[in-house]
Tab-separated table of C-alpha atoms and ligand atoms in Angstrom:
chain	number	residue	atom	x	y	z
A	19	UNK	CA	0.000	0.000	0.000
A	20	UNK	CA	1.382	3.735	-0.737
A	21	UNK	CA	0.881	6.089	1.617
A	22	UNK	CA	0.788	10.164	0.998
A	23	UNK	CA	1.386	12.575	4.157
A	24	UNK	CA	2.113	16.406	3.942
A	25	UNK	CA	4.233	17.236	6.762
A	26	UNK	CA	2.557	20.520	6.621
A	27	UNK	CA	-0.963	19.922	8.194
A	28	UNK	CA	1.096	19.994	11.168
A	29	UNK	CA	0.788	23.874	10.476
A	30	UNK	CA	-2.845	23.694	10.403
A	31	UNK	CA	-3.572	24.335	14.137
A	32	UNK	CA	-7.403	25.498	14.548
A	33	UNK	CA	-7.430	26.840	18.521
A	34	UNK	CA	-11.090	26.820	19.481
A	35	UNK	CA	-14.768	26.155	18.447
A	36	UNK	CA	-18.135	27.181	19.585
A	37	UNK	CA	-19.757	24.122	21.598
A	38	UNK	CA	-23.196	24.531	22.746
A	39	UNK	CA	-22.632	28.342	23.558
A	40	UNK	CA	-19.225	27.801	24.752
A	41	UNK	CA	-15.472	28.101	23.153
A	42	UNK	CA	-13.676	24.801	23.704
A	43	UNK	CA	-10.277	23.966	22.330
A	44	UNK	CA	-10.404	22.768	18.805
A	45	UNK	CA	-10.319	19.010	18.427
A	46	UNK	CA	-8.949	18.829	14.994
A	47	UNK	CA	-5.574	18.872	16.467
A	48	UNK	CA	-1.912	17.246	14.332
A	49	UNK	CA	-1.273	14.717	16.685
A	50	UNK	CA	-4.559	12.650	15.597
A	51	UNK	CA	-2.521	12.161	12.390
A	52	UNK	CA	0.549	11.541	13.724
A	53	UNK	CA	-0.466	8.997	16.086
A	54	UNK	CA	-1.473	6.902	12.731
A	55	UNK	CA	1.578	7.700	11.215
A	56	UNK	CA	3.489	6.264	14.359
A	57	UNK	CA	1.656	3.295	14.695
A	58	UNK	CA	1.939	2.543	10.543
A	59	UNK	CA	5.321	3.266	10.221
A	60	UNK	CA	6.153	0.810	13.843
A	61	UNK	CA	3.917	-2.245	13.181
A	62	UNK	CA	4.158	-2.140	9.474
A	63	UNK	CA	7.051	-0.607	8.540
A	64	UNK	CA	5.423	1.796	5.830
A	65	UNK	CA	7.506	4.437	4.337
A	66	UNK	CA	5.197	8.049	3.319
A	67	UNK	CA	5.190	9.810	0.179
A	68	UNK	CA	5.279	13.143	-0.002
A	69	UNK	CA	2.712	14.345	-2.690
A	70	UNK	CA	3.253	16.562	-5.212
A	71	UNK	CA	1.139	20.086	-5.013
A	72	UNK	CA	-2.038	20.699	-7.254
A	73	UNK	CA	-3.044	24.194	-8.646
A	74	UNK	CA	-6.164	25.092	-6.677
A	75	UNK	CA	-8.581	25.129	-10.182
A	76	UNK	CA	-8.742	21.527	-9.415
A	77	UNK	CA	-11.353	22.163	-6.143
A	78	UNK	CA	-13.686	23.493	-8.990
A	79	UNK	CA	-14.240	19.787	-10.199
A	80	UNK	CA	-16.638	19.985	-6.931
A	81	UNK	CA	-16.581	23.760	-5.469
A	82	UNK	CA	-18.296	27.033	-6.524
A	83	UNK	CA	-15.975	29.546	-7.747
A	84	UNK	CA	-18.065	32.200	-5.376
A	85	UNK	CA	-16.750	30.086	-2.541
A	86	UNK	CA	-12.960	29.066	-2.937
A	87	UNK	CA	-12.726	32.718	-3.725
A	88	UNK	CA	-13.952	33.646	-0.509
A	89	UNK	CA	-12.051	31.056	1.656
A	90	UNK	CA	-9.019	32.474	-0.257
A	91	UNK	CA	-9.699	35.817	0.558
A	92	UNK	CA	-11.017	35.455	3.771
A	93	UNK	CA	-7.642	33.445	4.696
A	94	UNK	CA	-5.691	36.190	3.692
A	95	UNK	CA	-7.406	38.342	5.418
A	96	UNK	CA	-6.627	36.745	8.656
A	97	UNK	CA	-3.733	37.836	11.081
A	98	UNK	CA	-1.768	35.360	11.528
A	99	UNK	CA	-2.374	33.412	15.002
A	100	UNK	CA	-5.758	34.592	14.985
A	101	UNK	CA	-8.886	32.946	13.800
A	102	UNK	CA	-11.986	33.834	12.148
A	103	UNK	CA	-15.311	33.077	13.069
A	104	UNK	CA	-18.560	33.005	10.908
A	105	UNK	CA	-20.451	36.249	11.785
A	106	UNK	CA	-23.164	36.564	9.151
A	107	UNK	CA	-24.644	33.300	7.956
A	108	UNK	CA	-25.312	33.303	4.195
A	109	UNK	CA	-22.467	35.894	3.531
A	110	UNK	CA	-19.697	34.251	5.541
A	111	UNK	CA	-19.777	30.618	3.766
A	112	UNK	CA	-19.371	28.526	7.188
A	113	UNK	CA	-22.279	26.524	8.268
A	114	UNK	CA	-21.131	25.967	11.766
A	115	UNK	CA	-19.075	27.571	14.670
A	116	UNK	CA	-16.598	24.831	14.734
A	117	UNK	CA	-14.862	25.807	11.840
A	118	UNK	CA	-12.404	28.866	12.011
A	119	UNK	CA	-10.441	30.150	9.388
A	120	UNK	CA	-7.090	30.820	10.116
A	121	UNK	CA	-4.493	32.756	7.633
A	122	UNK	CA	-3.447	28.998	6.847
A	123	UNK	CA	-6.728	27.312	6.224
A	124	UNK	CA	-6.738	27.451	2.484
A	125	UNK	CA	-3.531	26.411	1.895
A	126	UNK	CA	-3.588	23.576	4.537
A	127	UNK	CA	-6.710	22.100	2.946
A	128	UNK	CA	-5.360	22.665	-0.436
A	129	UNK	CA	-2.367	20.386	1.013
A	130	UNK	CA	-5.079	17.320	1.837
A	131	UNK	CA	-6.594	17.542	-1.751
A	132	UNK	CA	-3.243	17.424	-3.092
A	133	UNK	CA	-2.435	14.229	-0.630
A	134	UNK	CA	-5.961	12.831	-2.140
A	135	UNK	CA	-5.176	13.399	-5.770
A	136	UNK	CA	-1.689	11.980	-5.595
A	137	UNK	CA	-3.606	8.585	-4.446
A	138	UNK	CA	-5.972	8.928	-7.180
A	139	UNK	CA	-2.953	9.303	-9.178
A	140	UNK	CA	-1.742	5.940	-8.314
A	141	UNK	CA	-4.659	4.126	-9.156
A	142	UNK	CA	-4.583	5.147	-12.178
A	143	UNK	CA	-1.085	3.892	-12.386
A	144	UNK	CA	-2.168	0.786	-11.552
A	145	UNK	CA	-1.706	0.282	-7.765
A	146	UNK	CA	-5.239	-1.140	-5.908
A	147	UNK	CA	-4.772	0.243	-2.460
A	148	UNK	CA	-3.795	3.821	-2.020
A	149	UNK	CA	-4.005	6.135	1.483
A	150	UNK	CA	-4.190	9.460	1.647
A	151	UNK	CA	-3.248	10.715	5.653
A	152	UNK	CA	-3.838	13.940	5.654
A	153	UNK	CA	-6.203	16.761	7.309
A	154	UNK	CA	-8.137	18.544	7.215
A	155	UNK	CA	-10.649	16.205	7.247
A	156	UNK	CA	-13.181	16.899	4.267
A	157	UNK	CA	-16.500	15.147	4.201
A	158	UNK	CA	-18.836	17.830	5.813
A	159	UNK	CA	-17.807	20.689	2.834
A	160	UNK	CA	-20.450	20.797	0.788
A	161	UNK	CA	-20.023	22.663	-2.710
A	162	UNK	CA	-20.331	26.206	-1.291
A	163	UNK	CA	-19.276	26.110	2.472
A	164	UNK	CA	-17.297	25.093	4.910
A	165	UNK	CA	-18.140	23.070	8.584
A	166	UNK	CA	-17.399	20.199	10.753
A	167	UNK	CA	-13.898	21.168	10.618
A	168	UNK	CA	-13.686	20.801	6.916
A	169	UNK	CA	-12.751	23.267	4.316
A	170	UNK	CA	-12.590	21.401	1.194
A	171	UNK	CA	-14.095	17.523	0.075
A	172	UNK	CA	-11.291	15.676	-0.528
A	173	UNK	CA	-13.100	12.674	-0.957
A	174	UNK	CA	-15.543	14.323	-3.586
A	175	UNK	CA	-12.581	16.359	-5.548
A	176	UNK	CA	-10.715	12.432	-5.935
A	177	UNK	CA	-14.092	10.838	-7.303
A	178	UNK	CA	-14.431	13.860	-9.908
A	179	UNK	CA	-10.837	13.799	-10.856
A	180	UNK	CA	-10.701	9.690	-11.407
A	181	UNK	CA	-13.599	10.578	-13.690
A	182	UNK	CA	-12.098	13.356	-15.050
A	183	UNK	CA	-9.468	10.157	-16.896
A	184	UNK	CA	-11.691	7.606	-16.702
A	185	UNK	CA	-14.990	8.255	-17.319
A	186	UNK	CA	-15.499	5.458	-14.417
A	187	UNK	CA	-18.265	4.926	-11.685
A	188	UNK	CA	-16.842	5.351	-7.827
A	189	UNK	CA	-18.805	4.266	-4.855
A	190	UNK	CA	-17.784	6.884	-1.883
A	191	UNK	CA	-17.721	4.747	1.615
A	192	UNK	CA	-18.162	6.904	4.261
A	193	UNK	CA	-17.485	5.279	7.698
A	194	UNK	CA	-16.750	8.513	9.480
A	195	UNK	CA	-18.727	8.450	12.820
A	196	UNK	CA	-20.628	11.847	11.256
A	197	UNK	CA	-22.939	11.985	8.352
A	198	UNK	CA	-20.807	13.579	5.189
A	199	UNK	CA	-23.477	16.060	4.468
A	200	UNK	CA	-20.757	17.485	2.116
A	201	UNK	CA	-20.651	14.236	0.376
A	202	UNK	CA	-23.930	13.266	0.049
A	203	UNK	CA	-25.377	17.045	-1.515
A	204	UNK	CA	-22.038	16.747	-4.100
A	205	UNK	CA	-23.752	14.115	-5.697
A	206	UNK	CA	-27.065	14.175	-4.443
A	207	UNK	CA	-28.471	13.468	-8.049
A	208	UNK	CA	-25.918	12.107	-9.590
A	209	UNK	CA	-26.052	8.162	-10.403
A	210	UNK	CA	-22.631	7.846	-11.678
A	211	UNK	CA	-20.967	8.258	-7.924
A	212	UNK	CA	-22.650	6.291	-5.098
A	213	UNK	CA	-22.601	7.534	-1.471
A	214	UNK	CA	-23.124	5.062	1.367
A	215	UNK	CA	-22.598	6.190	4.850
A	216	UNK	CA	-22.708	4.524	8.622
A	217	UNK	CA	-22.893	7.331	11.155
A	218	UNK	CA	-24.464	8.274	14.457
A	219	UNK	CA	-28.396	8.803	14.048
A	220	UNK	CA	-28.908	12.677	13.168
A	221	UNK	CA	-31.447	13.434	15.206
A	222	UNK	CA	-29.284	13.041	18.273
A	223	UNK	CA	-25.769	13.627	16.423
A	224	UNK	CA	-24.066	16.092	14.285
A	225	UNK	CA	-24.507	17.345	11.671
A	226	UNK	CA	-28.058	16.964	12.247
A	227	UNK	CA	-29.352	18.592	9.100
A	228	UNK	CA	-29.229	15.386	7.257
A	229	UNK	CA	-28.104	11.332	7.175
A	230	UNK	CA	-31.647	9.921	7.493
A	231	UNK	CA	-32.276	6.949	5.823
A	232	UNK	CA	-35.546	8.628	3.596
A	233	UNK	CA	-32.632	10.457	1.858
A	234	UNK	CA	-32.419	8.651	-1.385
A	235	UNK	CA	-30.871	11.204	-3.963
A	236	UNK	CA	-33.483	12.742	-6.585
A	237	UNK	CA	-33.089	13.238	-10.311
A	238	UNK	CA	-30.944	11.048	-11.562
A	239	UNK	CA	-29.235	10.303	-8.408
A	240	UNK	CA	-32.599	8.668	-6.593
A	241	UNK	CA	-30.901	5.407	-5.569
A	242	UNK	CA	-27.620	6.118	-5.392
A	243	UNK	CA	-27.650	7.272	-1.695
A	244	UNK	CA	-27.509	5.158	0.928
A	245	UNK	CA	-27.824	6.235	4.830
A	246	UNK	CA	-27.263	4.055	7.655
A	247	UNK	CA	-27.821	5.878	10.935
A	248	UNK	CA	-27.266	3.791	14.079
A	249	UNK	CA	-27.808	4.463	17.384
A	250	UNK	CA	-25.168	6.111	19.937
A	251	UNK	CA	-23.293	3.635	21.702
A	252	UNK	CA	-23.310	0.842	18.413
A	253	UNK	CA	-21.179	-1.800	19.655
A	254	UNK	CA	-18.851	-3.281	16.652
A	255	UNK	CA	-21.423	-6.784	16.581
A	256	UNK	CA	-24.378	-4.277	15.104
A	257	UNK	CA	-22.122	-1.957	13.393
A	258	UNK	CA	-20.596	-4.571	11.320
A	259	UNK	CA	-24.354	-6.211	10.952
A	260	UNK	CA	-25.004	-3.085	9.080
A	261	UNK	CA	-21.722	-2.528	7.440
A	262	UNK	CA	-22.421	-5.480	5.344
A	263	UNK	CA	-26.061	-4.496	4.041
A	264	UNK	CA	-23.675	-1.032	3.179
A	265	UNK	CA	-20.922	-2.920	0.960
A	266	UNK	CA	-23.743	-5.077	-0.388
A	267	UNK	CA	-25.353	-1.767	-2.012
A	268	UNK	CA	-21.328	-1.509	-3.102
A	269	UNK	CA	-21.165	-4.636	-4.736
A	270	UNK	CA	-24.680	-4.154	-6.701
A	271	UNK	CA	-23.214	-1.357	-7.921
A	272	UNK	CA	-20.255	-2.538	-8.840
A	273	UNK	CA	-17.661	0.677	-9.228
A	274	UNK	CA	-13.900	1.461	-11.014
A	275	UNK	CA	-13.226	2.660	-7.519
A	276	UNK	CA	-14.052	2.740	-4.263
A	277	UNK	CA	-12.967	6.033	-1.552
A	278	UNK	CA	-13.168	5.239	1.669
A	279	UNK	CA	-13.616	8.178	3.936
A	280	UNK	CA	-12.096	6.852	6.822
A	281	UNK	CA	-12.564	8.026	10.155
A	282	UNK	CA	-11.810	6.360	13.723
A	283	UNK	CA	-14.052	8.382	15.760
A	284	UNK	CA	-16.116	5.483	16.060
A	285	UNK	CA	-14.139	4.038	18.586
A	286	UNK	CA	-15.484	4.186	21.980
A	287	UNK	CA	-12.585	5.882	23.009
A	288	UNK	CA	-12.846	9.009	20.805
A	289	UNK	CA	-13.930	12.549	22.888
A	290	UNK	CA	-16.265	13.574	19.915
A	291	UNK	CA	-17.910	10.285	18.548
A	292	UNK	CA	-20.474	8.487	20.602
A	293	UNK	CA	-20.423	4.752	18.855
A	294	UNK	CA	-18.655	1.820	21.192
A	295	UNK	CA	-16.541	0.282	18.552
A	296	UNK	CA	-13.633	-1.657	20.234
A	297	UNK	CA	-9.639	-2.418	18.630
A	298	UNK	CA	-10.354	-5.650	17.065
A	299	UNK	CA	-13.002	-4.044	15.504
A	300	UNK	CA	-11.574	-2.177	13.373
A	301	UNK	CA	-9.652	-5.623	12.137
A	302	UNK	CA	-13.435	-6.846	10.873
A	303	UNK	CA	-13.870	-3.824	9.126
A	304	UNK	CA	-10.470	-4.061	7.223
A	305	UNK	CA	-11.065	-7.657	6.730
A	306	UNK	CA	-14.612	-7.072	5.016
A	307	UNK	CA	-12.973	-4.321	2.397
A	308	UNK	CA	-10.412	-6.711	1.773
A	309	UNK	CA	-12.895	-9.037	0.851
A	310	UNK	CA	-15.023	-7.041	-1.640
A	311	UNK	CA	-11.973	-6.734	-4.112
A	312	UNK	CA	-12.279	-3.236	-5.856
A	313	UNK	CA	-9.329	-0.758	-6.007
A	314	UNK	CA	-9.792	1.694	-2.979
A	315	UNK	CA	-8.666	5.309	-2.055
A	316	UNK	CA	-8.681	5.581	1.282
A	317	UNK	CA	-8.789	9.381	2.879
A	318	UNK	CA	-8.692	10.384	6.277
A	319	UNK	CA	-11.320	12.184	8.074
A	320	UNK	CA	-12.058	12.340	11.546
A	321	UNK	CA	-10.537	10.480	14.632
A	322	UNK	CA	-9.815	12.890	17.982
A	323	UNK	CA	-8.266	10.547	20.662
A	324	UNK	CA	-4.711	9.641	18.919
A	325	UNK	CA	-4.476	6.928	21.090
A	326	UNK	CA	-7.700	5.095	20.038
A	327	UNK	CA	-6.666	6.109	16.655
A	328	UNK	CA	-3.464	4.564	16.983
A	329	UNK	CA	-4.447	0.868	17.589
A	330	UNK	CA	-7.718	1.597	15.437
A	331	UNK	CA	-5.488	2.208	12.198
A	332	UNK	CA	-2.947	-0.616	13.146
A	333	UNK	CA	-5.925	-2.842	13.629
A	334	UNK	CA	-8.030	-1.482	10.207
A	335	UNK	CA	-5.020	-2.139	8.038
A	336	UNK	CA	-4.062	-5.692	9.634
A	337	UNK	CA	-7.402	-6.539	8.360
A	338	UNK	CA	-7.519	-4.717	5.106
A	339	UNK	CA	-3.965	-5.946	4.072
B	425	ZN	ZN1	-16.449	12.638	12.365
């Protein structure tokens, strides 16, 4: 398996966000990424590319023009070590409070679509398992704004660009803890890119505004989104119960490629997800996309205790590889 890893997100240091009325340190810290790199590099021995940068036109293969311009802008505008908050909804394009925009924020999630196209890359190129550990995570950033600590979809830009050369269907396999609202309007009516998610029930869980199972897609995308919301507190028995009913809607469809958005704050461990996954779960869950046999993109998303995520991604890729 390759591996691509910008050194840089370690410059990408959000401070705070807004929880329930109250500023609370940022959990999209580095260390959530290094932890995984540790633990790869110790019990497997992996070595990590360093991908090559992309000219930011590429994040209009999913983003509004309106909206990278402002992110751009509104970086700049930024002092550096302080942070920006969302202060008029509708003009500031930020759905949420836990998303600040720092004078590095473009550039730093610029950095992760670049890690997620190089992986792309290599599929093309023939390899079948590709990783791309980087963050900011991206599967809440819809076409036109930012949230859930996510600037740009890095998962949504890679299934574009692999159709951009191949013309090819992709299946996008969200087992984040949160529902990729980003993800799921991208290609709400599209039938050519699947989305199928697992994720804490909305109506308890963020993001709230969507990841009920009645979402379907419409147009030509009605049936080509599927949402799983469990309950909090899913142990790894019932999670992996429904994780095969998910890669059996994966398998029907039968994709060039499957992107995994990858997160680890389903362990029970994790300060922000509320699912009771244990360790050797994450070894069934590896073991099952091992099984299905398609090439996969795998891209990191969330994750917020680096020790869970530690033995999580050392137990996910025993399982997978
Ligand atoms: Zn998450």
């Amino acid at each position: 398996m390759k591996i691509f890893y910008d050194r840089r997100h370690l410059l990408h240091i959000p401070k705070k966000e807004m929880d329930n009325g109250k500023w609370v340190e940022n959990a999209d810290k580095p260390d959530r990424i290094e932890a995984i790199r540790e633990s790869l590099e110790r019990h497997f021995g992996f070595s990590f590319n360093e991908p090559r940068d992309y000219y930011s036109s590429y994040l209009y293969l999913v983003h509004d023009h309106d909206y990278v311009h402002w992110l751009k802008k509104r970086s700049e505008g930024v002092e550096p070590g302080e942070e920006y908050f969302p202060e008029v909804f509708g003009y500031d394009k930020v759905f949420d409070t836990g998303t600040p925009i720092t004078r590095n924020s473009f550039f730093a999630a610029l950095n992760a679509v670049s890690a997620s196209l190089n992986a792309v890359d290599e599929i093309l190129t023939g390899e079948t398992i590709v990783y791309a550990l980087c963050r900011p995570p991206g599967h809440h950033a819809s076409s036109s704004q930012a949230g859930g600590y996510c600037y740009f979809n890095n998962a949504a830009i890679a299934a574009r660009y692999f159709q951009k050369y191949t013309h090819g269907y992709v299946a996008i396999l969200d087992l984040d803890f949160h529902h990729g609202n980003g993800t799921q309007e991208i290609f709400y009516a599209d039938s050519t890119v699947l989305y199928v998610s697992l994720h804490g029930d909305p109506e308890k869980f963020y993001p709230w505004i969507s990841g009920y199972d009645w979402e379907i897609g419409e147009e030509d995308g009605v049936g080509y989104n599927f949402n799983f919301p469990l309950p909090g507190e899913t142990t790894g028995t019932d999670y992996l119960r429904t994780l095969e009913k998910a890669l059996a809607e994966i398998e029907n469809f039968d994709p060039d490629l499957l992107i995994v958005s990858l997160g680890f704050d389903t362990h029970k461990e994790d300060p922000v997800g509320h699912f009771s996954l244990e360790d050797k779960d994450y070894y069934l869950i590896g073991k099952a996309l091992k099984d299905l046999d398609f090439s996969i993109v795998l891209i990191q998303e969330g994750g917020y205790n680096p020790d869970a995520n530690m033995r999580a991604s050392r137990n996910f890729f025993a399982g997978l590889l």
